[in-house]
mmCIF file of C-alpha atoms in Angstrom:
data_model
loop_
_atom_site.group_PDB
_atom_site.id
_atom_site.type_symbol
_atom_site.label_atom_id
_atom_site.label_comp_id
_atom_site.label_asym_id
_atom_site.label_seq_id
_atom_site.Cartn_x
_atom_site.Cartn_y
_atom_site.Cartn_z
ATOM 1 C CA MET A 1 10.404 30.152 -37.152
ATOM 2 C CA ILE A 2 7.275 31.493 -35.305
ATOM 3 C CA ASP A 3 5.211 28.419 -36.303
ATOM 4 C CA LYS A 4 8.269 26.463 -34.920
ATOM 5 C CA VAL A 5 8.195 28.300 -31.177
ATOM 6 C CA GLU A 6 4.156 27.488 -31.312
ATOM 7 C CA ASP A 7 4.495 24.371 -32.394
ATOM 8 C CA THR A 8 7.197 23.656 -29.621
ATOM 9 C CA ALA A 9 5.277 25.355 -26.797
ATOM 10 C CA ALA A 10 2.151 22.911 -27.647
ATOM 11 C CA ASP A 11 4.130 20.243 -27.414
ATOM 12 C CA ILE A 12 5.233 20.973 -24.432
ATOM 13 C CA ALA A 13 2.108 21.668 -23.126
ATOM 14 C CA TRP A 14 0.463 18.449 -24.382
ATOM 15 C CA MET A 15 3.132 16.628 -22.691
ATOM 16 C CA ARG A 16 2.618 18.615 -19.318
ATOM 17 C CA ARG A 17 -1.286 17.818 -19.339
ATOM 18 C CA LEU A 18 -0.123 13.985 -20.456
ATOM 19 C CA ALA A 19 2.010 13.770 -17.328
ATOM 20 C CA GLU A 20 -0.530 15.540 -14.885
ATOM 21 C CA GLU A 21 -3.342 13.182 -15.920
ATOM 22 C CA GLY A 22 -0.832 10.124 -15.474
ATOM 23 C CA ALA A 23 -0.109 11.579 -11.644
ATOM 24 C CA GLN A 24 -3.981 11.321 -11.074
ATOM 25 C CA ALA A 25 -4.136 8.181 -12.111
ATOM 26 C CA PRO A 26 -5.794 5.849 -9.510
ATOM 27 C CA MET A 27 -3.823 3.382 -7.943
ATOM 28 C CA GLN A 28 -3.921 -0.187 -9.551
ATOM 29 C CA GLY A 29 -4.070 -3.624 -7.801
ATOM 30 C CA ASN A 30 -6.905 -2.649 -5.761
ATOM 31 C CA SER A 31 -8.566 -5.899 -6.584
ATOM 32 C CA LEU A 32 -5.509 -7.459 -4.653
ATOM 33 C CA LEU A 33 -6.110 -5.940 -1.539
ATOM 34 C CA MET A 34 -9.157 -6.733 -1.499
ATOM 35 C CA PHE A 35 -9.226 -10.321 -2.357
ATOM 36 C CA GLY A 36 -6.049 -10.202 0.161
ATOM 37 C CA GLY A 37 -8.312 -8.588 3.060
ATOM 38 C CA LEU A 38 -11.255 -11.305 2.636
ATOM 39 C CA LEU A 39 -8.876 -14.302 2.102
ATOM 40 C CA TYR A 40 -7.217 -14.006 5.053
ATOM 41 C CA GLY A 41 -9.873 -12.512 7.278
ATOM 42 C CA LEU A 42 -12.060 -15.665 6.716
ATOM 43 C CA ALA A 43 -8.871 -17.812 7.870
ATOM 44 C CA SER A 44 -8.729 -15.789 10.564
ATOM 45 C CA LEU A 45 -12.470 -16.338 11.369
ATOM 46 C CA PHE A 46 -11.507 -19.889 11.113
ATOM 47 C CA HIS A 47 -8.810 -19.912 13.102
ATOM 48 C CA TRP A 48 -11.110 -18.401 16.157
ATOM 49 C CA ALA A 49 -14.005 -20.990 15.170
ATOM 50 C CA VAL A 50 -11.685 -23.708 15.705
ATOM 51 C CA VAL A 51 -9.994 -22.353 18.930
ATOM 52 C CA ALA A 52 -13.154 -21.142 20.493
ATOM 53 C CA GLY A 53 -14.728 -24.441 19.947
ATOM 54 C CA VAL A 54 -17.327 -23.145 17.296
ATOM 55 C CA LEU A 55 -16.133 -26.030 14.905
ATOM 56 C CA PRO A 56 -15.857 -29.497 15.780
ATOM 57 C CA LEU A 57 -11.817 -29.263 14.640
ATOM 58 C CA ALA A 58 -8.633 -30.129 16.872
ATOM 59 C CA GLU A 59 -6.026 -27.203 17.040
ATOM 60 C CA ASN A 60 -3.684 -29.569 14.957
ATOM 61 C CA GLN A 61 -5.956 -28.167 12.358
ATOM 62 C CA LEU A 62 -5.631 -24.900 12.131
ATOM 63 C CA TRP A 63 -3.490 -24.652 9.019
ATOM 64 C CA ILE A 64 -6.168 -25.739 6.822
ATOM 65 C CA GLY A 65 -7.606 -22.268 6.646
ATOM 66 C CA TRP A 66 -3.986 -20.343 6.194
ATOM 67 C CA VAL A 67 -2.947 -22.727 3.412
ATOM 68 C CA VAL A 68 -6.339 -22.466 1.548
ATOM 69 C CA ALA A 69 -6.329 -18.896 1.854
ATOM 70 C CA THR A 70 -2.742 -18.454 0.650
ATOM 71 C CA VAL A 71 -3.198 -21.001 -2.503
ATOM 72 C CA GLY A 72 -6.509 -19.123 -3.200
ATOM 73 C CA TYR A 73 -4.454 -16.185 -3.202
ATOM 74 C CA TRP A 74 -1.732 -16.986 -5.409
ATOM 75 C CA ILE A 75 -4.247 -18.107 -7.963
ATOM 76 C CA ILE A 76 -5.897 -14.605 -7.914
ATOM 77 C CA LEU A 77 -2.276 -13.160 -8.274
ATOM 78 C CA ALA A 78 -1.883 -15.773 -11.254
ATOM 79 C CA VAL A 79 -5.000 -14.306 -13.060
ATOM 80 C CA THR A 80 -4.805 -10.641 -11.697
ATOM 81 C CA ILE A 81 -1.336 -9.675 -12.311
ATOM 82 C CA PRO A 82 -0.875 -10.127 -16.218
ATOM 83 C CA ARG A 83 -4.455 -8.528 -16.552
ATOM 84 C CA LEU A 84 -2.968 -5.446 -14.646
ATOM 85 C CA ARG A 85 -0.192 -5.518 -16.960
ATOM 86 C CA ARG A 86 -2.090 -5.915 -20.296
ATOM 87 C CA ASN A 87 -4.433 -3.136 -19.036
ATOM 88 C CA ALA A 88 -1.819 -0.984 -17.261
ATOM 89 C CA GLY A 89 -2.450 2.473 -19.452
ATOM 90 C CA VAL A 90 -0.613 5.021 -17.792
ATOM 91 C CA SER A 91 2.529 4.031 -15.844
ATOM 92 C CA THR A 92 2.978 6.552 -13.167
ATOM 93 C CA THR A 93 5.541 6.627 -10.282
ATOM 94 C CA ALA A 94 2.785 6.746 -7.694
ATOM 95 C CA ASN A 95 1.647 3.271 -8.905
ATOM 96 C CA ARG A 96 5.139 2.056 -9.363
ATOM 97 C CA ALA A 97 6.376 3.004 -6.038
ATOM 98 C CA ALA A 98 2.844 1.663 -4.427
ATOM 99 C CA GLY A 99 3.303 -1.639 -6.372
ATOM 100 C CA ILE A 100 6.881 -1.934 -5.088
ATOM 101 C CA ALA A 101 5.745 -1.285 -1.502
ATOM 102 C CA TRP A 102 3.360 -3.542 -1.380
ATOM 103 C CA SER A 103 5.085 -6.621 -2.967
ATOM 104 C CA GLY A 104 8.154 -5.758 -0.780
ATOM 105 C CA MET A 105 5.679 -5.896 2.263
ATOM 106 C CA GLY A 106 4.650 -9.338 0.899
ATOM 107 C CA TRP A 107 7.927 -10.679 0.560
ATOM 108 C CA GLY A 108 8.823 -9.505 3.651
ATOM 109 C CA ILE A 109 5.800 -11.466 5.532
ATOM 110 C CA PHE A 110 7.005 -14.302 3.527
ATOM 111 C CA ALA A 111 10.561 -14.007 5.283
ATOM 112 C CA MET A 112 9.059 -13.415 8.765
ATOM 113 C CA PHE A 113 7.165 -16.759 8.643
ATOM 114 C CA LEU A 114 10.342 -18.459 7.328
ATOM 115 C CA ALA A 115 12.226 -16.880 10.180
ATOM 116 C CA MET A 116 9.713 -18.061 12.558
ATOM 117 C CA ALA A 117 9.382 -21.604 11.175
ATOM 118 C CA VAL A 118 13.268 -21.512 11.654
ATOM 119 C CA LEU A 119 12.889 -20.282 15.397
ATOM 120 C CA GLY A 120 9.761 -22.912 16.042
ATOM 121 C CA TRP A 121 12.479 -25.591 14.647
ATOM 122 C CA ARG A 122 15.586 -24.245 16.617
ATOM 123 C CA LEU A 123 13.645 -23.659 20.181
ATOM 124 C CA ALA A 124 12.331 -25.829 22.488
ATOM 125 C CA ASP A 125 10.196 -23.250 25.328
ATOM 126 C CA GLU A 126 6.690 -23.770 23.761
ATOM 127 C CA ALA A 127 6.008 -20.642 25.985
ATOM 128 C CA ALA A 128 8.399 -18.198 23.980
ATOM 129 C CA LEU A 129 7.170 -19.862 20.690
ATOM 130 C CA ASN A 130 3.362 -19.353 21.885
ATOM 131 C CA ALA A 131 4.366 -15.435 22.506
ATOM 132 C CA MET A 132 5.921 -15.271 19.482
ATOM 133 C CA PHE A 133 2.937 -16.675 17.129
ATOM 134 C CA ALA A 134 0.745 -14.321 19.087
ATOM 135 C CA LEU A 135 2.867 -11.549 17.528
ATOM 136 C CA ILE A 136 1.738 -12.026 14.182
ATOM 137 C CA PRO A 137 -1.188 -10.599 13.137
ATOM 138 C CA SER A 138 0.209 -7.052 15.090
ATOM 139 C CA ILE A 139 3.260 -7.581 12.733
ATOM 140 C CA ILE A 140 1.267 -7.869 9.835
ATOM 141 C CA MET A 141 -1.004 -4.818 10.936
ATOM 142 C CA VAL A 142 2.846 -2.930 10.964
ATOM 143 C CA PHE A 143 3.509 -4.297 7.605
ATOM 144 C CA TYR A 144 0.074 -3.417 5.956
ATOM 145 C CA GLY A 145 0.571 0.419 7.809
ATOM 146 C CA VAL A 146 3.637 0.965 6.031
ATOM 147 C CA GLY A 147 1.803 -0.160 2.781
ATOM 148 C CA TRP A 148 -0.945 2.463 3.323
ATOM 149 C CA ALA A 149 1.284 4.977 4.061
ATOM 150 C CA VAL A 150 3.152 4.910 0.967
ATOM 151 C CA ASN A 151 0.043 5.257 -1.151
ATOM 152 C CA ALA A 152 -0.942 7.950 1.078
ATOM 153 C CA ALA A 153 2.276 9.591 0.343
ATOM 154 C CA MET A 154 2.120 9.099 -3.593
ATOM 155 C CA GLN A 155 -1.268 9.791 -3.736
ATOM 156 C CA ARG A 156 -1.697 12.539 -1.132
ATOM 157 C CA SER A 157 -4.425 11.191 0.613
ATOM 158 C CA ARG A 158 -5.935 12.143 3.674
ATOM 159 C CA MET A 159 -7.890 8.835 3.618
ATOM 160 C CA LEU A 160 -5.130 6.773 3.022
ATOM 161 C CA TRP A 161 -3.280 8.217 5.772
ATOM 162 C CA THR A 162 -6.324 7.460 8.067
ATOM 163 C CA LEU A 163 -6.093 3.919 6.727
ATOM 164 C CA SER A 164 -2.365 3.696 7.828
ATOM 165 C CA LEU A 165 -2.768 4.896 11.066
ATOM 166 C CA ALA A 166 -5.485 2.874 12.059
ATOM 167 C CA SER A 167 -3.120 -0.194 11.016
ATOM 168 C CA PHE A 168 -0.759 0.841 13.261
ATOM 169 C CA GLY A 169 -2.937 1.503 16.023
ATOM 170 C CA ALA A 170 -4.433 -1.854 15.428
ATOM 171 C CA ALA A 171 -1.237 -3.822 16.142
ATOM 172 C CA PRO A 172 -0.731 -3.009 19.894
ATOM 173 C CA LEU A 173 -4.842 -3.665 20.057
ATOM 174 C CA LEU A 174 -4.320 -7.020 18.770
ATOM 175 C CA ALA A 175 -1.850 -7.546 21.184
ATOM 176 C CA LEU A 176 -3.912 -7.195 24.079
ATOM 177 C CA PHE A 177 -5.546 -10.202 23.194
ATOM 178 C CA ALA A 178 -2.722 -12.520 22.798
ATOM 179 C CA GLY A 179 -3.403 -15.892 24.261
ATOM 180 C CA GLN A 180 -6.829 -15.658 23.585
ATOM 181 C CA SER A 181 -8.995 -16.774 21.091
ATOM 182 C CA GLU A 182 -10.966 -13.397 20.299
ATOM 183 C CA GLN A 183 -7.409 -11.917 18.941
ATOM 184 C CA TYR A 184 -8.271 -13.989 15.602
ATOM 185 C CA LEU A 185 -11.803 -12.700 15.963
ATOM 186 C CA ALA A 186 -10.339 -9.116 16.339
ATOM 187 C CA TYR A 187 -7.803 -9.815 13.425
ATOM 188 C CA ALA A 188 -10.696 -10.519 11.105
ATOM 189 C CA VAL A 189 -12.615 -7.471 11.409
ATOM 190 C CA ALA A 190 -9.416 -5.733 11.191
ATOM 191 C CA LEU A 191 -8.441 -7.340 8.064
ATOM 192 C CA PHE A 192 -11.838 -6.667 6.762
ATOM 193 C CA LEU A 193 -12.073 -2.977 7.747
ATOM 194 C CA LEU A 194 -8.670 -1.987 6.783
ATOM 195 C CA MET A 195 -7.517 -3.888 4.141
ATOM 196 C CA ALA A 196 -11.043 -5.434 2.105
ATOM 197 C CA LEU A 197 -13.020 -2.647 2.464
ATOM 198 C CA PRO A 198 -10.713 -0.038 1.318
ATOM 199 C CA GLY A 199 -9.717 -2.156 -1.578
ATOM 200 C CA TYR A 200 -13.295 -2.879 -2.754
ATOM 201 C CA LEU A 201 -13.797 1.086 -2.543
ATOM 202 C CA LEU A 202 -10.594 2.022 -4.353
ATOM 203 C CA MET A 203 -11.061 -0.468 -7.066
ATOM 204 C CA ARG A 204 -14.777 0.663 -7.189
ATOM 205 C CA ALA A 205 -13.319 4.394 -7.675
ATOM 206 C CA ALA A 206 -10.279 3.592 -10.174
ATOM 207 C CA LYS A 207 -13.489 1.788 -12.269
ATOM 208 C CA GLN A 208 -15.542 5.080 -12.446
ATOM 209 C CA ALA A 209 -12.151 7.317 -12.929
#
């Protein structure tokens, strides 16, 4: 009887230790954050270079950079997500919550662009459309702020809370440059510093864990 009690206690202790290790597991999918920040940061630089006259292209060719970035990111998603699922290891609540948050954020951005496309088709006021599209960088930074906030809450990380607050703070700062070519230069800097660089650092930390 005593042996059975000791075995049960040992099993409970082992399960508790396993749960604690799972809760401390590093966040997954950091490479996706890095590549997203890099690709869309480069697309934003391309946008700025065209509008500022650095590249000899017309403004009706601005779509090229964004389409290339989006197609490139889809390819990375198609390659990376199956690999992450194969190497998932312990599936923690934190990882599941963060994955759902970032996935929802991506679909939210997609829905926002669809809504703006519909508005562009419905409205004939060019000034209103320009003002609406000038808000896109700010709105996306708000989405990123929410994503980092979920990560920060799940990981109990002050650094991630700082990233979340910085992303929220970047939104009104980017709006200050609305209507100027510098807006997309500033947006590129925000994407590199608040998405690509943190994604790389988190990915490196996860590999070392």
